[in-house]
mmCIF file of C-alpha atoms and ligand atoms in Angstrom:
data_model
loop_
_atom_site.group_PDB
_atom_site.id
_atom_site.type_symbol
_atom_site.label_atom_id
_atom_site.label_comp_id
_atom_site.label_asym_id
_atom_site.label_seq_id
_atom_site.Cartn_x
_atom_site.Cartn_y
_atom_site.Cartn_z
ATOM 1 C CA UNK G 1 142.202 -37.840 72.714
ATOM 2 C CA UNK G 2 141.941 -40.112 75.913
ATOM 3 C CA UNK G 3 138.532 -40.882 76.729
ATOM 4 C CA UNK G 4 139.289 -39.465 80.409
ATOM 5 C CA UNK G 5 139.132 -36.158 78.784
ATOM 6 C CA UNK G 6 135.265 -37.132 78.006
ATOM 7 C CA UNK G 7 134.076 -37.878 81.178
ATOM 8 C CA UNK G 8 135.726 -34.130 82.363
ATOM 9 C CA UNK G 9 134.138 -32.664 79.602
ATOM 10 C CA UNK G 10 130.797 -34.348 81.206
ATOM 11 C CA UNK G 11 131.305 -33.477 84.332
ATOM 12 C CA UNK G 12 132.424 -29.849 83.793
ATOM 13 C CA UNK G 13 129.002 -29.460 81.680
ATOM 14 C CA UNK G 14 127.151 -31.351 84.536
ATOM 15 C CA UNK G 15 127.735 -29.032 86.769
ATOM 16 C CA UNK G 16 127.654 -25.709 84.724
ATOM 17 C CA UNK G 17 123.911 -26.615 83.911
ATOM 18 C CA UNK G 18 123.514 -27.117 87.274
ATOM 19 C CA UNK G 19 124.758 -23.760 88.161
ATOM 20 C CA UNK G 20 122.079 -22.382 85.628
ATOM 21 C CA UNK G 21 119.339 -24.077 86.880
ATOM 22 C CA UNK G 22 119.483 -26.261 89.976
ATOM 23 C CA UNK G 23 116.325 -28.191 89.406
ATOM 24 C CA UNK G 24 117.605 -28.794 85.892
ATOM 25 C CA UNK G 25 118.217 -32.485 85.941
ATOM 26 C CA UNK G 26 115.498 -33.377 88.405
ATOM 27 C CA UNK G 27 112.791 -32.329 86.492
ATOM 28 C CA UNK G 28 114.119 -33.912 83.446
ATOM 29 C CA UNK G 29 114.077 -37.260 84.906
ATOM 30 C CA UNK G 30 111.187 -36.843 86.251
ATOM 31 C CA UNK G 31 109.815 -36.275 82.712
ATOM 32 C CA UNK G 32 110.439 -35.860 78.872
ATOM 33 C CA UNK G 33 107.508 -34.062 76.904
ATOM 34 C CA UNK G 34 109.587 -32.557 73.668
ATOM 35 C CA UNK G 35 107.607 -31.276 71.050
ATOM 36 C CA UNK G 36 109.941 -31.905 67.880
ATOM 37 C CA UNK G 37 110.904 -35.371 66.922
ATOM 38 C CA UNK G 38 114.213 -35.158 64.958
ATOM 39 C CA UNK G 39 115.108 -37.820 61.867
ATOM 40 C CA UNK G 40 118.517 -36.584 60.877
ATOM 41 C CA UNK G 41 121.540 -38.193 59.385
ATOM 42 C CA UNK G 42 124.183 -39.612 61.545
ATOM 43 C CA UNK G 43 127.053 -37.511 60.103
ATOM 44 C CA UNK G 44 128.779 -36.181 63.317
ATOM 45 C CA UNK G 45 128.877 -32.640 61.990
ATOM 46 C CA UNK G 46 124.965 -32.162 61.940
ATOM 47 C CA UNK G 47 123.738 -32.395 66.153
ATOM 48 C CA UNK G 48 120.101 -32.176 66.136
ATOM 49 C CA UNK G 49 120.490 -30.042 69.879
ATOM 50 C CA UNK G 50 123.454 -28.130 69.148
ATOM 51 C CA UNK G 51 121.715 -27.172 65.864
ATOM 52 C CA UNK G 52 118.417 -25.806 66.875
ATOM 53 C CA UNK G 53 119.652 -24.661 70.423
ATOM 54 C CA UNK G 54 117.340 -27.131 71.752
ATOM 55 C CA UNK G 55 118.602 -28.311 75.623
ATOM 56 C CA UNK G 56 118.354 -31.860 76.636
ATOM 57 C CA UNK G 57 114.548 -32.972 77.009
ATOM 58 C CA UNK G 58 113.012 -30.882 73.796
ATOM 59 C CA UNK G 59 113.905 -32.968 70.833
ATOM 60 C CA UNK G 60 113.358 -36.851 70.473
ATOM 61 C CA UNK G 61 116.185 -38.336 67.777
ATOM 62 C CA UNK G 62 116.348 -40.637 65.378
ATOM 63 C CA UNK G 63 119.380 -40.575 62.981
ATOM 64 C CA UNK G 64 120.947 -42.860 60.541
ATOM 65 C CA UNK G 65 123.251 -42.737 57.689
ATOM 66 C CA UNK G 66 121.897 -40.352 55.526
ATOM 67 C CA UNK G 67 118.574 -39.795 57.485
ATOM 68 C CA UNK G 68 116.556 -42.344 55.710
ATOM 69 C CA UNK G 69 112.421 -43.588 56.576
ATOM 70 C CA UNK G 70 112.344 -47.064 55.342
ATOM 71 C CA UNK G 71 109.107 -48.442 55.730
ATOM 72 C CA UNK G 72 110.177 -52.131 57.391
ATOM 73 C CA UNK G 73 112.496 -50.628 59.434
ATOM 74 C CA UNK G 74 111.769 -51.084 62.761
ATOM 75 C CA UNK G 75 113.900 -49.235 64.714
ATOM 76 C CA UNK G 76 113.019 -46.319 62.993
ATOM 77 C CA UNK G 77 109.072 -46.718 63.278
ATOM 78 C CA UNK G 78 109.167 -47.325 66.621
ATOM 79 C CA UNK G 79 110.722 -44.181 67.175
ATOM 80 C CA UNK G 80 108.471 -42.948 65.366
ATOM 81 C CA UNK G 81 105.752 -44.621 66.696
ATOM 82 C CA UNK G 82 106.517 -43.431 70.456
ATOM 83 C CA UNK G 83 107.070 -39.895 69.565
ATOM 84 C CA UNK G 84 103.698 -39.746 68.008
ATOM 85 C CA UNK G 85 101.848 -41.777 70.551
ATOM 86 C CA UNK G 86 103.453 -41.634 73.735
ATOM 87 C CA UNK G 87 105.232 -38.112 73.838
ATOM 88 C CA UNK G 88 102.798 -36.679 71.932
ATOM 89 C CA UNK G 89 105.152 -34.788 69.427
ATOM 90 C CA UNK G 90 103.825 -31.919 67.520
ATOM 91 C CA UNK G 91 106.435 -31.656 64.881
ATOM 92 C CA UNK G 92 108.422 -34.176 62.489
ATOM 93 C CA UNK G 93 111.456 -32.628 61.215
ATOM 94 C CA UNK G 94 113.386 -35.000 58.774
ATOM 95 C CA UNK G 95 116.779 -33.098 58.758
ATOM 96 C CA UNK G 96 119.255 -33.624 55.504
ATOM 97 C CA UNK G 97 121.939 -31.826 54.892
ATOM 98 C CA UNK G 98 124.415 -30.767 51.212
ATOM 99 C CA UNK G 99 127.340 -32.754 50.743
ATOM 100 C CA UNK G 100 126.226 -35.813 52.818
ATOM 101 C CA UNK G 101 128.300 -38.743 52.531
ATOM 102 C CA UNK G 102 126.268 -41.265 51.987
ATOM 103 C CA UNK G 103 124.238 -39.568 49.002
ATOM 104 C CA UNK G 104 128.062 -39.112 47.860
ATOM 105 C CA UNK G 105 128.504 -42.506 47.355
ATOM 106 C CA UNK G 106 125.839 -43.705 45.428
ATOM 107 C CA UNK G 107 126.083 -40.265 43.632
ATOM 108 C CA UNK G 108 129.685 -41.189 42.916
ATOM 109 C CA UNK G 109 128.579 -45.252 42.712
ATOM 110 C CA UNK G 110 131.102 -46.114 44.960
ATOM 111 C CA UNK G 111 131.717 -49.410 46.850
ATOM 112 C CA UNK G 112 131.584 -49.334 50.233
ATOM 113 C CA UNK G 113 130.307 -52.363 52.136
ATOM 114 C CA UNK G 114 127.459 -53.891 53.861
ATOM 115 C CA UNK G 115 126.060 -50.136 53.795
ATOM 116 C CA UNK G 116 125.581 -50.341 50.068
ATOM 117 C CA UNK G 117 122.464 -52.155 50.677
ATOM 118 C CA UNK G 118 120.748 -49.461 52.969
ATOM 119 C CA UNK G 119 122.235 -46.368 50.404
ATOM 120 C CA UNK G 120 120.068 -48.727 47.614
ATOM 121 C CA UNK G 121 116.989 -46.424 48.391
ATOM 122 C CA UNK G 122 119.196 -43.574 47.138
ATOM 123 C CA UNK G 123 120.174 -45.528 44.652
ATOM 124 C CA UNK G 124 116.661 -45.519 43.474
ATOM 125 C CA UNK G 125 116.131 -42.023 43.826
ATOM 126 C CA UNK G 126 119.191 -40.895 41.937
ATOM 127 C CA UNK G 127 117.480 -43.531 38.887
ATOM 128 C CA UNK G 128 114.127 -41.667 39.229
ATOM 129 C CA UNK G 129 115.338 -38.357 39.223
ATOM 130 C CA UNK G 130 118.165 -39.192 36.900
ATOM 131 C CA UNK G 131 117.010 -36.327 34.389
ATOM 132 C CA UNK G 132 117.002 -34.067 36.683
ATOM 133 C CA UNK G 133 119.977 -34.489 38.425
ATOM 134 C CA UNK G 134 121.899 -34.971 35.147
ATOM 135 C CA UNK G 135 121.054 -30.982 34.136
ATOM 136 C CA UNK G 136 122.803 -30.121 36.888
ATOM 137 C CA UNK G 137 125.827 -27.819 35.856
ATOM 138 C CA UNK G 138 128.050 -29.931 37.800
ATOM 139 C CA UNK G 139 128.389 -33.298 40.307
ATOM 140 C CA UNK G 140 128.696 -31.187 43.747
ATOM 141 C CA UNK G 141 125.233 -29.713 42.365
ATOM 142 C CA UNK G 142 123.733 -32.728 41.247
ATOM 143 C CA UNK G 143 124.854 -33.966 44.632
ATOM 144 C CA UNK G 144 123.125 -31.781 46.277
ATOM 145 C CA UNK G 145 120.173 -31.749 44.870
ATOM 146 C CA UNK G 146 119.854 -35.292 45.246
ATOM 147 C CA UNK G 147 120.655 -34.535 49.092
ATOM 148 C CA UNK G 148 117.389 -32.176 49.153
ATOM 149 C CA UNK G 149 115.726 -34.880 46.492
ATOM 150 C CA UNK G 150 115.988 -37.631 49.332
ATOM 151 C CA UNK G 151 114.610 -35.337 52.260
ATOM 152 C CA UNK G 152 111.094 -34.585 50.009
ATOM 153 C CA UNK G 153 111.087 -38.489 49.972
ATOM 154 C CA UNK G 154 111.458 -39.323 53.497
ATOM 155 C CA UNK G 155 108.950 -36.416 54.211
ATOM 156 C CA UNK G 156 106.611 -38.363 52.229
ATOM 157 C CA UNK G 157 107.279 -41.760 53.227
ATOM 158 C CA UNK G 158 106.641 -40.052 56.904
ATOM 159 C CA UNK G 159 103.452 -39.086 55.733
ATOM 160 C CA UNK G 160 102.361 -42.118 54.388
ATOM 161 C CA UNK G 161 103.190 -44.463 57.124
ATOM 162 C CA UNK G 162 100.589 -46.258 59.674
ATOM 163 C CA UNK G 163 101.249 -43.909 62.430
ATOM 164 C CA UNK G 164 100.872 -40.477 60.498
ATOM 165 C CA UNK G 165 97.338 -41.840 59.296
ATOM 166 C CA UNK G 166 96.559 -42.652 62.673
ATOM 167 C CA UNK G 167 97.374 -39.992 64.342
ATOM 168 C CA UNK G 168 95.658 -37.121 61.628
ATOM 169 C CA UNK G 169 92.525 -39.935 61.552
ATOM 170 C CA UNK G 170 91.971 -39.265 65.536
ATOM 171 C CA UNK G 171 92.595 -35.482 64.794
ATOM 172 C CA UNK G 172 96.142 -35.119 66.668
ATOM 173 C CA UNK G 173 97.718 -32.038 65.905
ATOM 174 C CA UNK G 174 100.877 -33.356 63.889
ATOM 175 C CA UNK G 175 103.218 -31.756 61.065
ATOM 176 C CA UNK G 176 106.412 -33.275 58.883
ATOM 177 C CA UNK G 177 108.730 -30.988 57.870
ATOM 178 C CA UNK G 178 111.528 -31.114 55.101
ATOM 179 C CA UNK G 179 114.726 -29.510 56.323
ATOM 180 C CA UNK G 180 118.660 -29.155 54.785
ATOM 181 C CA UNK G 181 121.190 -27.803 56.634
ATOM 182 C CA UNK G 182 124.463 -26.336 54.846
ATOM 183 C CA UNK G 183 127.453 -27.716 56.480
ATOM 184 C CA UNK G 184 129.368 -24.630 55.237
ATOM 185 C CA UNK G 185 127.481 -21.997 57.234
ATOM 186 C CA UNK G 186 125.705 -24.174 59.851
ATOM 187 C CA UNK G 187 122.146 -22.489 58.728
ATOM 188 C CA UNK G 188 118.914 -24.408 58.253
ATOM 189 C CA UNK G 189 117.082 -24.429 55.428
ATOM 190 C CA UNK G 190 113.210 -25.191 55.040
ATOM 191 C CA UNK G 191 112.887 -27.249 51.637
ATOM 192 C CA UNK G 192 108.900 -25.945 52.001
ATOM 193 C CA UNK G 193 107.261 -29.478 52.047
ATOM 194 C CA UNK G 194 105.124 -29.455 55.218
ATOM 195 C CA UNK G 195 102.232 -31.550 55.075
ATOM 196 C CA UNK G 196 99.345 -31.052 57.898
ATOM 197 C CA UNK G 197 96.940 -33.751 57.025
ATOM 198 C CA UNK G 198 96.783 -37.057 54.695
ATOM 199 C CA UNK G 199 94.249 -34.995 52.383
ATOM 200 C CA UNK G 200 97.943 -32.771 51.781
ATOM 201 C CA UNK G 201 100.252 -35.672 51.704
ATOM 202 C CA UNK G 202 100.580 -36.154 47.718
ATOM 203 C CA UNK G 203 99.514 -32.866 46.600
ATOM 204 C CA UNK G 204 102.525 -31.191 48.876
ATOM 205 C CA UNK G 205 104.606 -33.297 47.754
ATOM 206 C CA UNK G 206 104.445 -33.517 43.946
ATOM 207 C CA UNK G 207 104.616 -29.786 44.351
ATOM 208 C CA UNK G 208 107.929 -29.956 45.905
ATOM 209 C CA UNK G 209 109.260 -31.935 43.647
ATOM 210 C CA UNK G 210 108.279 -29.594 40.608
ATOM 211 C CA UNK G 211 109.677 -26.530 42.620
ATOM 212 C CA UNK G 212 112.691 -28.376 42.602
ATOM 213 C CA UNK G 213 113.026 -28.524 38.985
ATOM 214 C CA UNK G 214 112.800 -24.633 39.057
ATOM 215 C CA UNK G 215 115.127 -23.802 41.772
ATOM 216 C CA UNK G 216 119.069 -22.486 40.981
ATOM 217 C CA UNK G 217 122.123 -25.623 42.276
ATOM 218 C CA UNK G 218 122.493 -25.209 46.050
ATOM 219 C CA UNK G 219 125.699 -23.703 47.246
ATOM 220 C CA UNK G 220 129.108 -25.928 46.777
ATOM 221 C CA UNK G 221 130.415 -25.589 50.343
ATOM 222 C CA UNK G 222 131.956 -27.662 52.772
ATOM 223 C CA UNK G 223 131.766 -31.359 51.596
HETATM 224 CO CO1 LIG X 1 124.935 -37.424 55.783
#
């Protein structure tokens, strides 16, 4: 596909928003004030806007492979950081979804590269949860469930950074959520982890982690 065809595609949608709403783009750059910051994976099937139906200006993004919060990474917490602060965001949503790649390969131990290093906090995950994972009926399952495994983590290594504490000490109004989304269907699913306030943090969380143990293998599709 030439890359000419991009910049049509841009233009065409350029001017069909501004056919729907002439004042569209103006007030945009006037402004951002979204309420949801977005910590998804990079995996080009899984747009945080396209998604949620959410138009330019209402959700901030951060993604990486596999949507992870590592706590000395720095690009990430100051994302992080400025949505809380400085935009003021209401809601955290860290976004995984079934059959990701990158929970793949260290489900599968394969080699990769360079990127071996960052999937090592999956790694770690898949070692903690190993009995767990392993009473899954089969590897798409235990995939899976690591996938939704690795989402309760990131919820609570949200919760228990600097900026969270921060935020809930000084009484802002602030919520993480655990999401998967199924690329088979394109539906959202809440993986019921939401923590409020650092009095919630570990309690929500070890909860989450036990319903997990309950819960029936998440559907096989579209990996
Ligand atoms: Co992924």
């Amino acid at each position: 596909m030439p890359l000419q065809y991009l910049f049509e595609r841009n233009r065409e949608w350029s001017e069909r928003m501004h056919a729907e709403d002439p004042e569209f783009f103006k007030k945009l750059s006037l402004l951002q004030s979204p309420e949801y910051l977005w910590i998804g994976c990079s995996d080009s099937r899984v747009p945080a806007n396209q998604i949620t139906g959410l138009l330019p200006g209402e959700v901030f993004v951060h993604r990486n492979v596999a949507n992870l919060v590592v706590h000395s990474d720095l690009n990430c917490l100051s994302v992080l950081q400025y949505a809380v602060d400085v935009l003021r965001v209401k809601h955290i949503l860290i976004v995984g979804h079934y059959g990701c790649g990158g929970v793949r390969a260290v489900y599968d131990n394969l080699r990769l590269g360079l990127i071996d290093n960052w999937l090592r906090h999956i790694q770690n995950l898949k070692q903690k949860h190993w009995p767990l994972l392993s009473a899954m009926p089969d590897a798409p399952s235990g995939i899976n469930r690591l996938c939704e495994l690795n989402v309760i983590e990131q919820v609570y290594n949200v919760a228990n950074t600097t900026i969270l504490a921060e935020a809930w000490e000084r009484g802002q109004p602030l919520a993480v959520h655990g999401w998967i989304y199924g690329l088979d269907n394109g539906l959202v699913h809440d993986l019921h982890v939401s923590i409020r306030s650092y009095a919630e943090v570990q309690g929500i969380y070890e909860r989450a982690l036990a319903d997990l143990t309950q819960a029936p293998p998440a559907g096989h599709g579209a990996r």
